[in-house]
Amino acid sequence: MDRYEIVGGRRLEGKIRVQGAKNSVLPILAATVLTAGRCVIHNCPALSDTALTIRILRTLGCSAEWRQGSIFVDSSVLSHLELSSVLTGKMRSSIVFLGPLLARCGRAKIAYPGGCRLGPRPIDLHLDGLRQMGAVVQEEEQHLLCHAPEGLQGARIVLSFPSVGATENLMMAAVLAKGKTTLMNCACEPEIVDLADFLTRCGAKIYGAGENTIEIEGVRALHGCEHTVIGDRIAAATYLAAAAITGGEIAVSGIEPENLMSMLAMLQKSGNEVFWEKNCCCLKAPPRLQALPQVRTMPYPGFPTDGLPLFLSLAAAAQGTSIFVENIFENRYSSVPCLQRMGASIRQEGKVAVVEGGSPLHGADVCAEDLRGGAGLVLAALAAQGISRIEGIEWIERGYEHFCENLTALGAEIWKK
């Protein structure tokens, strides 16, 4: 099993261009199924999840080729409408293929999706919305059997929670549905806007993406297009936090700063000098990080749940008491036992964690249990005294392209073994 070995205490500095957004490229690749044509998606990150999504496309009968950061997809032929657990069991976002398959083909059979172990992430919102659009959904022990005998119909759908995945799935289903669909209480994340921009380039009629209410007028067919994926805001925040926790200085390009304002604000409040211009964020760390004010995860534009493990490590290396409240996933604190093993003083109960910073972190042997928790452990190891060994890095590499190489280029001592 591969692992990272990290010698802590090295100051990170330099420039880096951030990868394309993981949470954009996966639904956009799923959306190519709607087009029955050829699409070219640029700025695609080299991740295990991206490779798995390409496998799913090929299983469906699409042609999908990865060339130098761009993925070329021809979905003119769909020969298979079933996705087994071999494909869906490793990636929660595989559920976003359900809406496109139903919209284009009128039926689909998909094994229940898997992915990071962050606690219950029910797909009821996806299924309820599709049912309101005329889909018949049979929930079997291992699979979802779905068909739309009369085709999908436009509907007025109110989401009980602004779920990113449900917003994406229903928006994709609606672009080929008959009539008008209104989605209310939608997720507003930048990745939603990126998906809508791609679909609009393909001929979809979508209004209000990035707002609480989205209106979609169904069209008869979509055509292919070229699209460039936005920069990954969570990856950008990870590198900024890596510089902050090591007392360094960094410039991260290829990102729209407004997409990560809540995290930039927290970096500023911990004492970092943070400034930005178009497509670039810069950070200069203080001699000693300060405790964070209360960090509460919320749907966008609030502080993202994906950012919590990163800033948990930051708080462990800071001076003073920081309080975190996780409002999205019940298992978001998976990194806490490992951080405690590295010397962090953290008390966690339910959705609240209290971090008493000030004690130096030290190297330890730890294991990542999910993507962002694993990235948080890497940050702690970069600041710790001595050597840390991190196993379970397959979780981390689901979300970070060339992570070791990028950190090494910034001055870290990190090896993959």
XYZ file of C-alpha atoms in Angstrom:
417
model
C 0.000 0.000 0.000
C 1.374 3.430 -0.978
C 2.015 6.082 1.663
C 3.453 9.560 2.056
C 6.539 10.200 4.162
C 6.922 13.820 5.216
C 9.724 15.617 7.050
C 8.026 18.553 8.740
C 9.261 22.041 9.486
C 10.058 23.133 5.932
C 8.819 26.573 4.848
C 6.710 26.430 1.669
C 7.047 29.214 -0.865
C 6.679 29.770 -4.580
C 4.052 29.794 -7.288
C 1.620 27.106 -8.373
C -1.178 26.850 -10.897
C -4.150 25.047 -9.439
C -5.790 22.069 -11.171
C -9.236 22.005 -12.732
C -12.074 21.522 -10.270
C -12.767 17.918 -9.321
C -16.340 18.821 -8.406
C -16.895 20.372 -11.834
C -15.267 17.883 -14.168
C -17.193 14.837 -12.913
C -20.751 16.180 -13.491
C -19.657 17.834 -16.744
C -18.364 14.510 -18.046
C -21.671 12.917 -17.014
C -23.499 15.692 -18.871
C -21.761 14.797 -22.137
C -24.158 11.806 -22.238
C -26.946 14.299 -22.949
C -25.388 15.645 -26.136
C -25.296 12.685 -28.540
C -22.286 14.423 -30.054
C -18.619 15.268 -29.578
C -17.353 17.327 -26.649
C -13.896 18.480 -25.640
C -13.425 19.256 -21.959
C -10.237 21.169 -21.115
C -8.408 21.626 -17.785
C -9.365 18.167 -16.545
C -7.407 17.154 -13.416
C -5.463 13.876 -13.496
C -7.320 12.163 -10.643
C -8.444 8.627 -9.936
C -12.062 9.875 -9.898
C -11.610 11.385 -13.355
C -10.259 8.071 -14.654
C -13.203 6.223 -13.107
C -15.666 8.614 -14.765
C -14.022 7.905 -18.125
C -14.482 4.171 -17.442
C -18.169 4.798 -16.791
C -18.517 6.680 -20.084
C -16.826 3.862 -21.977
C -19.038 1.286 -20.257
C -22.081 3.182 -21.535
C -20.707 2.958 -25.068
C -19.194 6.430 -25.392
C -15.775 7.081 -26.843
C -13.639 8.888 -24.245
C -9.973 9.763 -24.690
C -7.704 11.680 -22.319
C -5.020 13.816 -24.003
C -2.757 16.313 -22.197
C -5.320 17.610 -19.723
C -8.259 17.487 -22.138
C -10.884 14.763 -22.459
C -12.497 14.085 -25.834
C -15.918 12.452 -25.568
C -18.168 11.165 -28.350
C -21.503 10.095 -26.895
C -23.348 9.637 -30.180
C -23.817 5.945 -29.345
C -25.060 4.628 -26.004
C -25.028 0.839 -26.081
C -25.374 0.047 -22.391
C -27.601 1.669 -19.763
C -26.489 -0.208 -16.665
C -23.754 0.745 -14.188
C -22.579 -1.956 -11.800
C -21.283 -1.542 -8.262
C -17.755 -2.140 -9.588
C -17.991 1.343 -11.110
C -20.375 3.201 -8.804
C -19.210 1.743 -5.490
C -16.057 3.845 -5.384
C -17.548 7.250 -6.170
C -20.599 8.939 -4.665
C -20.906 11.377 -7.556
C -21.628 8.522 -9.987
C -25.311 9.120 -9.169
C -25.203 12.174 -11.470
C -25.348 9.807 -14.456
C -28.938 8.972 -13.532
C -30.490 12.256 -14.693
C -28.688 12.363 -18.067
C -29.471 8.698 -18.867
C -33.154 9.103 -18.009
C -33.400 12.343 -19.987
C -31.786 10.964 -23.110
C -32.737 7.279 -23.084
C -35.757 7.092 -20.791
C -34.311 4.384 -18.572
C -31.287 3.440 -16.476
C -30.103 0.836 -13.979
C -27.507 2.053 -11.504
C -25.971 0.348 -8.485
C -26.054 2.430 -5.326
C -23.096 4.820 -5.240
C -20.235 4.739 -2.726
C -17.338 7.105 -2.032
C -15.828 8.870 0.987
C -17.111 7.659 4.353
C -18.614 10.932 5.530
C -21.807 9.465 6.965
C -25.271 9.243 5.396
C -25.622 11.170 2.164
C -29.079 10.070 1.021
C -30.039 10.313 -2.625
C -33.711 10.814 -1.770
C -33.625 14.389 -3.086
C -32.425 13.136 -6.484
C -35.087 10.433 -6.672
C -37.963 12.574 -5.384
C -37.191 15.260 -7.957
C -36.990 12.763 -10.806
C -40.289 11.222 -9.711
C -41.896 14.667 -9.879
C -40.650 14.853 -13.477
C -42.432 11.603 -14.357
C -39.772 8.990 -13.626
C -40.692 5.640 -12.125
C -38.009 4.594 -9.624
C -37.751 1.125 -8.141
C -35.333 0.891 -5.243
C -34.017 -2.663 -5.136
C -31.500 -4.109 -2.687
C -28.486 -3.468 -4.911
C -29.731 -1.263 -7.749
C -31.960 1.602 -8.753
C -34.216 0.706 -11.690
C -35.517 3.858 -13.328
C -37.600 4.579 -16.398
C -39.703 7.410 -17.750
C -42.517 5.775 -19.761
C -43.860 9.107 -21.048
C -40.521 10.892 -21.083
C -39.462 13.389 -18.443
C -41.813 16.344 -17.945
C -41.043 19.821 -16.648
C -41.997 20.340 -13.010
C -41.817 22.756 -10.106
C -39.460 21.187 -7.559
C -38.536 22.482 -4.113
C -35.428 20.879 -2.604
C -35.647 20.399 1.166
C -31.877 21.048 1.347
C -29.629 22.854 -1.179
C -27.865 19.657 -2.248
C -25.160 20.118 -4.885
C -25.624 16.637 -6.366
C -29.416 16.867 -6.511
C -29.266 20.322 -8.095
C -26.880 19.005 -10.761
C -28.841 15.821 -11.435
C -32.205 17.556 -11.756
C -30.787 20.389 -13.844
C -29.298 17.854 -16.291
C -32.532 15.869 -16.405
C -34.549 19.029 -17.067
C -32.618 20.256 -20.101
C -34.212 17.561 -22.308
C -37.546 17.342 -20.449
C -40.753 18.535 -22.049
C -41.693 22.009 -20.888
C -40.330 24.223 -18.146
C -38.710 23.109 -14.902
C -38.273 25.370 -11.888
C -35.824 24.229 -9.202
C -36.069 26.048 -5.864
C -33.734 26.077 -2.856
C -30.897 25.085 -5.189
C -27.227 24.819 -4.329
C -25.313 27.920 -5.456
C -21.745 26.542 -5.670
C -19.462 27.757 -8.507
C -19.381 24.183 -9.829
C -23.152 24.422 -10.449
C -22.530 27.518 -12.574
C -19.723 25.742 -14.437
C -22.011 22.820 -15.287
C -24.746 25.214 -16.430
C -22.232 27.083 -18.616
C -21.246 23.801 -20.277
C -24.869 22.799 -20.877
C -25.692 26.254 -22.242
C -22.829 25.938 -24.724
C -24.438 22.666 -25.816
C -27.742 24.421 -26.514
C -29.555 24.131 -23.164
C -31.727 26.972 -21.886
C -30.840 27.520 -18.219
C -31.499 30.691 -16.244
C -30.386 31.540 -12.709
C -27.569 29.040 -12.093
C -25.677 30.146 -9.002
C -28.888 31.472 -7.442
C -31.483 29.818 -5.225
C -33.960 29.380 -8.088
C -33.021 27.913 -11.471
C -35.370 27.794 -14.445
C -34.803 25.398 -17.325
C -36.695 25.302 -20.597
C -36.417 21.844 -22.106
C -35.057 21.506 -25.646
C -35.350 18.635 -28.121
C -31.609 17.912 -28.376
C -28.178 19.163 -27.380
C -25.030 19.388 -29.487
C -21.385 18.986 -28.539
C -19.081 21.835 -27.564
C -15.683 22.756 -26.096
C -15.518 23.832 -22.482
C -12.783 24.700 -19.975
C -13.326 23.585 -16.382
C -12.904 26.210 -13.656
C -10.049 26.037 -11.148
C -10.450 23.919 -8.017
C -11.225 26.211 -5.067
C -10.619 23.511 -2.437
C -7.250 22.559 -3.929
C -6.339 26.258 -4.043
C -7.272 26.665 -0.372
C -5.202 23.571 0.475
C -2.024 25.044 -1.002
C -2.699 28.434 0.613
C -3.202 26.697 3.974
C -0.002 24.677 3.441
C 1.954 27.910 3.076
C 0.186 29.401 6.106
C 0.850 26.449 8.413
C 4.557 26.358 7.478
C 5.138 30.108 7.769
C 5.580 30.463 4.031
C 4.557 32.614 1.098
C 2.692 31.475 -2.011
C 0.883 32.606 -5.147
C -1.858 30.321 -6.494
C -3.064 31.035 -10.035
C -5.776 29.548 -12.242
C -8.539 30.265 -9.718
C -11.299 32.877 -9.419
C -10.747 34.410 -5.944
C -14.454 35.120 -5.416
C -15.067 31.358 -5.435
C -13.181 30.882 -2.145
C -13.868 34.135 -0.273
C -15.095 32.409 2.891
C -11.807 30.506 3.177
C -9.702 33.548 2.284
C -11.474 35.451 5.062
C -10.538 32.745 7.591
C -6.926 32.788 6.419
C -6.862 36.540 6.982
C -8.424 36.199 10.443
C -5.682 33.765 11.447
C -3.096 36.479 10.790
C -2.056 35.823 7.187
C -1.612 38.591 4.660
C -3.953 37.613 1.824
C -4.494 39.517 -1.381
C -5.845 38.647 -4.793
C -6.361 39.797 -8.329
C -8.056 38.190 -11.293
C -7.207 34.451 -11.477
C -4.680 34.584 -8.612
C -4.555 34.464 -4.796
C -1.444 35.283 -2.753
C -0.625 34.627 0.903
C 2.172 35.586 3.268
C 2.127 33.837 6.642
C 2.724 35.643 9.975
C 5.427 34.604 12.463
C 2.688 32.777 14.414
C -0.820 31.858 13.322
C -3.680 33.088 15.489
C -6.771 31.153 16.555
C -9.747 31.266 14.239
C -13.094 32.738 15.177
C -15.904 30.213 15.168
C -15.905 28.265 11.890
C -19.362 27.027 10.868
C -19.732 25.012 7.673
C -22.634 26.093 5.492
C -23.807 25.755 1.887
C -22.091 28.159 -0.520
C -21.285 31.038 -0.156
C -20.734 29.972 3.446
C -17.633 28.162 4.656
C -17.427 24.817 2.789
C -17.501 21.492 4.600
C -14.569 20.373 2.416
C -12.478 23.129 3.979
C -13.063 22.131 7.605
C -10.321 19.428 7.901
C -7.786 21.807 6.350
C -8.509 24.570 8.821
C -8.736 22.113 11.707
C -5.035 21.364 11.141
C -4.325 25.073 10.753
C -5.991 25.757 14.117
C -3.987 22.989 15.776
C -0.794 24.839 14.811
C -2.131 28.278 15.808
C -2.014 30.194 19.085
C -5.283 30.164 21.053
C -8.659 28.440 21.030
C -10.637 27.787 17.844
C -14.171 26.382 17.601
C -15.578 24.429 14.649
C -19.197 23.527 13.946
C -19.876 21.021 11.142
C -23.405 21.294 9.745
C -23.205 19.110 6.614
C -21.612 15.674 7.206
C -21.596 13.754 10.487
C -18.195 12.081 9.919
C -16.253 15.161 8.816
C -13.965 14.941 11.878
C -12.294 11.692 10.800
C -8.823 13.259 11.065
C -9.173 14.217 14.751
C -7.726 10.994 16.295
C -4.711 11.204 13.988
C -4.176 14.896 14.764
C -4.314 14.043 18.470
C -1.638 11.419 17.860
C 0.470 14.231 16.370
C 0.097 16.301 19.529
C -2.968 18.402 18.705
C -5.283 19.291 21.583
C -8.787 18.748 20.175
C -12.025 17.985 21.979
C -14.829 16.878 19.682
C -18.396 15.966 20.468
C -21.066 15.613 17.824
C -20.802 18.425 15.311
C -18.590 20.661 17.499
C -14.816 20.570 17.911
C -12.708 22.793 20.177
C -9.034 23.153 19.254
C -6.542 24.436 21.840
C -3.598 25.568 19.749
C -0.124 26.383 20.947
C 1.464 22.984 21.539
C 3.971 21.976 18.846
C 2.925 19.146 16.554
C 5.196 16.145 16.125
C 5.497 13.469 13.461
C 3.487 10.262 13.725
C 2.244 7.293 11.729
C -1.358 8.017 10.697
C -3.923 6.892 8.134
C -6.294 8.963 5.982
C -9.926 7.860 6.038
C -11.336 10.313 3.506
C -10.172 12.834 0.928
C -10.150 16.154 2.793
C -9.308 14.613 6.158
C -6.263 13.087 4.486
C -5.248 16.446 3.029
C -5.579 17.940 6.502
C -3.172 15.312 7.842
C -0.653 16.261 5.156
C -0.891 19.908 6.268
C -0.300 18.941 9.892
C 2.665 16.769 8.893
C 4.199 19.677 6.962
C 4.173 21.754 10.159
C 5.143 18.974 12.577
C 8.582 18.317 14.014
C 10.062 15.073 12.721
C 8.822 12.487 10.246
C 5.192 11.560 9.556
C 3.990 8.573 7.569
C 0.516 8.809 6.082
C -1.248 5.746 4.723
C -4.600 5.638 2.938
C -3.336 8.128 0.377
C -5.640 6.687 -2.282
C -8.310 8.867 -0.655
C -6.141 11.965 -1.028
C -5.289 11.271 -4.650
C -8.979 11.227 -5.512
C -8.896 15.021 -5.213
C -5.344 16.311 -5.734
C -3.410 16.181 -8.979
C 0.370 15.584 -8.603
C 0.117 16.407 -4.887
C 3.609 15.208 -3.905
C 5.263 16.863 -6.878
C 3.495 20.185 -6.287
C 4.381 20.286 -2.593
C 7.986 19.305 -3.353
C 8.224 22.154 -5.874
C 7.130 24.524 -3.083
C 9.882 23.284 -0.764
C 8.271 20.416 1.147
C 10.150 17.200 1.924
C 7.570 14.628 0.934
C 7.885 11.270 -0.812
C 5.416 8.715 -2.041
C 6.541 5.193 -1.116
